[in-house]
Amino acid sequence: MNMTRISLAALAAWTLMALGAQAETLRLSHNVGDTTTWQRGAEKFGELLSEKTGGAYDVRVFPNAQLSGGDQMRQAEMVGRGALDLVVTSAINVTPLAPELAVFSLPYLYANYDQVDATTQGEAIRPIEEILLSKGIKVLAWGENGFRELTNNTRPVRSPEDMRGLNLRVAGPMYIDVMNALGANPQQMQWSETLTALQQGVVDGQENPIGAVIIPQQVYEMQKYLTTWHYSYDPLFLGISIAKWDSLDAETQAQMQEAATEAMAWQRKISREGTAEGVAFLREQGVEVYEPTPEELAAFRTATQPAFDTWAERVGPELVKSFQDAVAAVN
Ligand code: X2X
């Protein structure tokens, strides 16, 4: 931000104050720690919103699912009924409310970021946005949690056989099926409880994206091995309660939309940069990083196919096909 923009925002805020008007503070909930790219993207949105609305609106960010009693899966439902204004969360957290949101995370649906962007930044995303709207959530923009990589304390994982018997914390129901297909022992747990569970050895491992979560939340301090198996992708979205959205005038809506688009584009960028630099950093921290070969990735893909099939059915074959078509168009 340059000085002119800062002082314009400050001037606008001051003018509002002088006129006796008060900024309206919107509450934004997310479910990871305040060092993450989720938090930084949310804060960036708040700064841009305040700037673009001349100080009429600002955002207070609440991390660690504090506003939903620590339950990361409840945030979306609360936004839907207007109990929260805004949410930044990842798709997998919304699957109890709308199972269709598991589509992104189907094992090995995506091989790279171009394929991801062809869906989240293209037309394939519209039906998902319609579904969320029917639950009372207007999606303003898509950000990134990222490709989810496996960490554990027991052994290097290079093949499906290495997964057998590992006690793993997972975020949601689809991952239970994926880990079962691999012969691991999955356990669903809140993210807010996971770091302690890893520390105390309640579970051997977990899976999360490198740039958005593993590095900012210092998971590497508790985990010895990491496998970059890219088995599942998880997008973020910034959503607003439809009741709140409908209460805004058209100009404010346009300003908010711009702020969200810019903030989430930046959040995707910093998450990708953090991931790209992350492997070398993790090695420096003493993590044994294993990067599977294409053949080894194919073996994971084959082993997780049953979970893909079960969840493709639940998501809806048409929706899955539209995503696969968008992905195939990139190759
Ligand atoms: O709970 C997780 O693993 C996290 C932070 O990635 C999600 O919100 C899905």
Coordinates of C-alpha atoms and ligand atoms in Angstrom, one line a residue:
M1 CA 0.0 0.0 0.0
N2 CA 1.5 3.4 -0.8
M3 CA 1.2 6.5 1.3
T4 CA -1.4 8.2 -0.9
R5 CA -3.8 5.3 -0.5
I6 CA -3.2 5.1 3.3
S7 CA -3.9 8.8 3.7
L8 CA -7.0 8.7 1.4
A9 CA -8.4 5.9 3.5
A10 CA -7.5 7.8 6.7
L11 CA -9.0 11.0 5.4
A12 CA -12.2 9.2 4.5
A13 CA -12.4 7.6 7.9
W14 CA -11.7 10.9 9.6
T15 CA -14.4 12.6 7.5
L16 CA -16.9 9.9 8.4
M17 CA -16.0 10.4 12.1
A18 CA -16.3 14.1 11.8
L19 CA -19.7 13.7 10.3
G20 CA -20.6 11.5 13.3
A21 CA -20.9 8.4 11.2
Q22 CA -19.4 5.2 12.5
A23 CA -17.7 2.4 10.5
E24 CA -19.7 -0.8 10.5
T25 CA -17.6 -3.7 11.6
L26 CA -18.3 -7.0 9.9
R27 CA -17.3 -10.2 11.7
L28 CA -15.2 -12.7 9.7
S29 CA -14.7 -16.3 11.0
H30 CA -12.0 -18.7 9.8
N31 CA -10.7 -21.9 11.3
V32 CA -6.9 -21.9 11.4
G33 CA -4.3 -19.9 13.3
D34 CA -3.5 -16.2 13.0
T35 CA -0.1 -16.8 11.3
T36 CA -1.7 -18.5 8.2
T37 CA -2.3 -17.2 4.7
W38 CA -6.1 -17.6 5.5
Q39 CA -5.7 -14.9 8.2
R40 CA -3.5 -12.7 6.0
G41 CA -6.0 -13.0 3.1
A42 CA -8.9 -12.1 5.5
E43 CA -7.0 -9.1 6.8
K44 CA -6.1 -7.9 3.3
F45 CA -9.8 -8.1 2.5
G46 CA -10.6 -5.9 5.5
E47 CA -8.0 -3.3 4.6
L48 CA -9.2 -3.1 1.0
L49 CA -12.8 -3.0 2.0
S50 CA -12.2 -0.1 4.4
E51 CA -10.1 1.7 1.7
K52 CA -12.7 1.2 -1.0
T53 CA -15.7 2.2 1.1
G54 CA -13.9 5.3 2.5
G55 CA -13.9 3.8 6.0
A56 CA -17.6 3.0 6.1
Y57 CA -17.0 -0.7 6.6
D58 CA -14.2 -2.7 8.3
V59 CA -13.7 -6.3 9.2
R60 CA -12.7 -8.0 12.4
V61 CA -11.1 -11.4 11.8
F62 CA -11.7 -14.2 14.3
P63 CA -9.3 -17.2 13.8
N64 CA -9.4 -20.8 15.1
A65 CA -13.2 -21.1 14.6
Q66 CA -13.7 -19.1 17.9
L67 CA -17.1 -17.9 16.8
S68 CA -18.5 -21.4 16.2
G69 CA -17.3 -22.9 19.5
G70 CA -14.2 -24.4 17.9
D71 CA -16.3 -26.4 15.3
Q72 CA -14.8 -25.7 11.9
M73 CA -17.7 -27.3 10.0
R74 CA -20.3 -25.1 11.6
Q75 CA -19.1 -21.8 10.3
A76 CA -20.7 -22.1 6.9
E77 CA -24.1 -23.0 8.4
M78 CA -23.8 -20.0 10.7
V79 CA -23.1 -17.7 7.8
G80 CA -26.0 -19.2 5.9
R81 CA -28.5 -18.2 8.6
G82 CA -26.9 -14.8 9.2
A83 CA -25.4 -15.6 12.6
L84 CA -22.0 -14.6 11.1
D85 CA -21.3 -12.0 8.4
L86 CA -18.3 -13.4 6.7
V87 CA -16.4 -16.6 6.5
V88 CA -13.1 -17.8 5.0
T89 CA -13.0 -21.5 4.9
S90 CA -12.0 -24.4 2.8
A91 CA -14.4 -26.5 0.7
I92 CA -14.0 -29.7 2.7
N93 CA -15.4 -27.9 5.8
V94 CA -18.7 -27.3 4.0
T95 CA -19.3 -30.9 2.9
P96 CA -21.7 -31.7 5.9
L97 CA -23.9 -28.8 4.6
A98 CA -23.4 -29.4 0.9
P99 CA -21.7 -32.7 -0.1
E100 CA -21.2 -31.4 -3.6
L101 CA -18.3 -29.3 -2.2
A102 CA -16.3 -32.5 -2.0
V103 CA -15.8 -32.3 -5.8
F104 CA -12.6 -30.3 -5.6
S105 CA -11.0 -32.7 -3.2
L106 CA -11.7 -36.0 -5.0
P107 CA -8.3 -37.8 -4.9
Y108 CA -6.1 -37.0 -7.8
L109 CA -8.7 -34.9 -9.6
Y110 CA -6.1 -32.2 -10.3
A111 CA -2.4 -32.6 -11.3
N112 CA -1.4 -28.9 -11.2
Y113 CA -2.4 -25.3 -10.5
D114 CA -3.5 -24.6 -14.1
Q115 CA -6.1 -27.3 -13.8
V116 CA -7.2 -26.0 -10.5
D117 CA -7.6 -22.4 -11.9
A118 CA -9.5 -23.8 -14.9
T119 CA -12.3 -24.8 -12.4
T120 CA -12.1 -22.3 -9.5
Q121 CA -11.5 -19.3 -11.7
G122 CA -13.7 -20.4 -14.6
E123 CA -17.3 -21.3 -15.4
A124 CA -17.2 -24.8 -13.8
I125 CA -17.5 -23.1 -10.4
R126 CA -21.0 -21.6 -11.1
P127 CA -23.1 -24.6 -10.0
I128 CA -21.1 -24.7 -6.7
E129 CA -21.8 -21.0 -6.1
E130 CA -25.5 -21.7 -6.8
I131 CA -25.5 -24.5 -4.2
L132 CA -23.9 -22.2 -1.6
L133 CA -26.3 -19.5 -2.4
S134 CA -29.2 -21.9 -1.8
K135 CA -27.7 -22.4 1.7
G136 CA -27.6 -18.6 2.3
I137 CA -24.0 -18.0 1.4
K138 CA -22.8 -15.7 -1.4
V139 CA -19.3 -16.5 -2.5
L140 CA -17.3 -13.4 -3.2
A141 CA -14.1 -15.0 -4.3
W142 CA -12.1 -18.2 -4.3
G143 CA -8.7 -18.5 -2.5
E144 CA -6.4 -21.4 -1.8
N145 CA -5.7 -23.8 1.0
G146 CA -3.8 -26.0 -1.5
F147 CA -2.6 -29.5 -2.4
R148 CA -2.7 -31.5 0.8
E149 CA 0.5 -33.3 1.7
L150 CA 1.0 -36.0 4.2
T151 CA 3.2 -35.7 7.4
N152 CA 3.8 -38.3 10.0
N153 CA 6.3 -39.4 12.7
T154 CA 6.4 -43.1 12.0
R155 CA 8.1 -43.7 8.7
P156 CA 8.7 -42.2 5.2
V157 CA 5.7 -42.9 3.1
R158 CA 6.5 -43.8 -0.5
S159 CA 3.8 -46.3 -1.4
P160 CA 0.2 -47.3 -0.4
E161 CA 1.8 -50.1 1.6
D162 CA 3.6 -47.6 3.8
M163 CA 0.2 -46.1 4.9
R164 CA -0.9 -49.3 6.6
G165 CA -1.7 -48.9 10.2
L166 CA -0.8 -45.2 10.5
N167 CA -3.1 -43.3 12.9
L168 CA -4.0 -40.1 11.0
R169 CA -5.9 -37.0 11.8
V170 CA -8.2 -36.0 9.0
A171 CA -10.5 -33.0 8.5
G172 CA -13.6 -34.4 7.0
P173 CA -15.7 -37.5 6.0
M174 CA -14.3 -37.9 2.5
Y175 CA -10.8 -38.2 3.8
I176 CA -11.9 -41.0 6.2
D177 CA -12.8 -43.0 3.1
V178 CA -9.6 -42.2 1.3
M179 CA -7.4 -43.1 4.3
N180 CA -9.4 -46.3 4.8
A181 CA -8.8 -47.2 1.2
L182 CA -5.1 -46.9 1.9
G183 CA -5.2 -49.1 5.0
A184 CA -4.5 -46.3 7.5
N185 CA -6.5 -45.6 10.6
P186 CA -8.1 -42.2 10.1
Q187 CA -9.8 -40.1 12.8
Q188 CA -11.8 -36.9 12.2
M189 CA -10.6 -34.1 14.5
Q190 CA -10.9 -30.3 14.7
W191 CA -7.9 -28.5 13.4
S192 CA -7.8 -26.5 16.6
E193 CA -7.1 -29.8 18.5
T194 CA -4.7 -31.3 16.0
L195 CA -1.5 -29.7 17.0
T196 CA -1.8 -30.9 20.6
A197 CA -2.8 -34.4 19.3
L198 CA 0.3 -34.5 17.2
Q199 CA 2.5 -33.3 20.1
Q200 CA 1.1 -35.8 22.5
G201 CA 1.3 -38.7 20.0
V202 CA -2.5 -39.2 20.0
V203 CA -2.1 -39.5 16.2
D204 CA 1.0 -40.3 14.1
G205 CA 0.3 -37.8 11.3
Q206 CA -2.0 -35.5 9.4
E207 CA -2.3 -34.0 6.0
N208 CA -2.5 -30.3 5.0
P209 CA -1.1 -27.8 2.5
I210 CA 2.5 -26.7 2.9
G211 CA 2.3 -22.9 2.2
A212 CA -1.1 -22.2 3.8
V213 CA -1.0 -24.3 6.9
I214 CA 2.0 -26.7 7.5
I215 CA 4.7 -23.9 7.6
P216 CA 2.8 -21.0 9.2
Q217 CA 1.4 -23.3 11.9
Q218 CA 4.9 -24.9 12.4
V219 CA 3.6 -28.5 12.0
Y220 CA 7.2 -29.3 11.0
E221 CA 8.2 -29.0 14.7
M222 CA 6.1 -32.0 15.5
Q223 CA 6.5 -34.2 12.4
K224 CA 9.6 -36.0 11.0
Y225 CA 8.4 -37.2 7.5
L226 CA 6.5 -35.4 4.7
T227 CA 5.4 -36.9 1.4
T228 CA 4.5 -34.5 -1.4
W229 CA 1.8 -36.8 -2.8
H230 CA -0.6 -34.0 -3.9
Y231 CA -3.5 -36.4 -3.3
S232 CA -6.2 -33.9 -2.8
Y233 CA -6.7 -30.2 -3.5
D234 CA -8.7 -27.9 -1.2
P235 CA -9.8 -24.4 -2.2
L236 CA -10.8 -21.6 0.1
F237 CA -13.6 -19.2 -0.4
L238 CA -14.6 -15.9 1.1
G239 CA -18.3 -15.9 1.6
I240 CA -20.9 -13.5 3.0
S241 CA -24.3 -14.2 4.5
I242 CA -26.9 -13.4 1.9
A243 CA -28.9 -11.5 4.4
K244 CA -26.0 -9.1 5.0
W245 CA -25.2 -8.9 1.2
D246 CA -28.8 -8.0 0.4
S247 CA -28.8 -5.3 2.9
L248 CA -25.9 -3.5 1.2
D249 CA -26.5 -0.9 -1.6
A250 CA -25.2 -1.6 -5.1
E251 CA -22.1 0.6 -4.7
T252 CA -21.0 -1.0 -1.5
Q253 CA -21.6 -4.5 -3.0
A254 CA -19.3 -3.5 -6.0
Q255 CA -16.6 -2.2 -3.6
M256 CA -16.9 -5.3 -1.5
Q257 CA -16.7 -7.6 -4.6
E258 CA -13.5 -5.8 -5.8
A259 CA -11.9 -6.0 -2.3
A260 CA -12.7 -9.8 -2.2
T261 CA -11.4 -10.5 -5.7
E262 CA -8.1 -8.7 -5.0
A263 CA -7.6 -10.1 -1.5
M264 CA -8.2 -13.7 -2.6
A265 CA -6.0 -13.4 -5.7
W266 CA -3.2 -12.2 -3.4
Q267 CA -4.0 -15.0 -0.9
R268 CA -3.6 -17.6 -3.6
K269 CA -0.4 -16.0 -4.7
I270 CA 1.2 -16.0 -1.2
S271 CA 0.0 -19.6 -0.6
R272 CA 1.6 -20.8 -3.8
E273 CA 4.9 -18.9 -3.1
G274 CA 5.0 -20.3 0.4
T275 CA 4.5 -23.8 -1.0
A276 CA 7.2 -23.4 -3.7
E277 CA 9.8 -22.2 -1.2
G278 CA 8.5 -24.6 1.5
V279 CA 10.1 -27.9 0.6
A280 CA 13.6 -26.4 0.9
F281 CA 12.6 -24.7 4.2
L282 CA 11.2 -27.9 5.6
R283 CA 14.4 -29.8 4.8
E284 CA 16.4 -27.1 6.6
Q285 CA 14.1 -27.7 9.6
G286 CA 15.1 -31.3 9.6
V287 CA 12.0 -32.8 8.0
E288 CA 12.6 -35.8 5.7
V289 CA 10.7 -34.8 2.6
Y290 CA 9.9 -37.5 0.0
E291 CA 8.8 -36.4 -3.5
P292 CA 7.1 -39.4 -5.1
T293 CA 7.9 -40.3 -8.8
P294 CA 5.1 -40.3 -11.4
E295 CA 4.9 -44.1 -11.0
E296 CA 4.5 -43.9 -7.2
L297 CA 1.8 -41.2 -7.6
A298 CA 0.0 -43.5 -10.0
A299 CA 0.0 -46.2 -7.3
F300 CA -1.6 -43.8 -4.8
R301 CA -4.1 -42.8 -7.4
T302 CA -5.1 -46.5 -8.1
A303 CA -5.3 -47.3 -4.4
T304 CA -7.6 -44.3 -3.7
Q305 CA -9.9 -44.9 -6.7
P306 CA -12.6 -46.7 -4.6
A307 CA -13.0 -43.5 -2.4
F308 CA -13.1 -41.4 -5.6
D309 CA -15.9 -43.5 -7.0
T310 CA -17.9 -43.5 -3.7
W311 CA -17.7 -39.7 -3.4
A312 CA -18.2 -39.0 -7.1
E313 CA -21.6 -40.7 -6.7
R314 CA -22.3 -38.5 -3.6
V315 CA -21.2 -35.3 -5.3
G316 CA -23.2 -36.1 -8.4
P317 CA -21.7 -37.6 -11.6
E318 CA -22.7 -34.6 -13.7
L319 CA -20.9 -32.1 -11.5
V320 CA -17.8 -34.4 -11.4
K321 CA -17.8 -34.7 -15.2
S322 CA -18.0 -30.9 -15.7
F323 CA -15.0 -30.5 -13.4
Q324 CA -13.1 -33.3 -15.2
D325 CA -13.9 -31.7 -18.6
A326 CA -12.6 -28.3 -17.4
V327 CA -9.4 -30.1 -16.2
A328 CA -9.0 -32.1 -19.4
A329 CA -9.3 -28.9 -21.5
V330 CA -6.1 -27.6 -19.9
N331 CA -3.9 -30.6 -20.9
Ligands
X2X1 O1 -8.7 -28.8 9.1 C1 -7.9 -28.8 8.2 O2 -7.1 -29.7 8.0 C2 -7.8 -27.6 7.3 C3 -7.3 -26.4 8.1 O3 -7.0 -27.8 6.2 C4 -9.2 -27.3 6.9 O4 -9.9 -26.4 7.3 C5 -9.8 -28.4 6.0

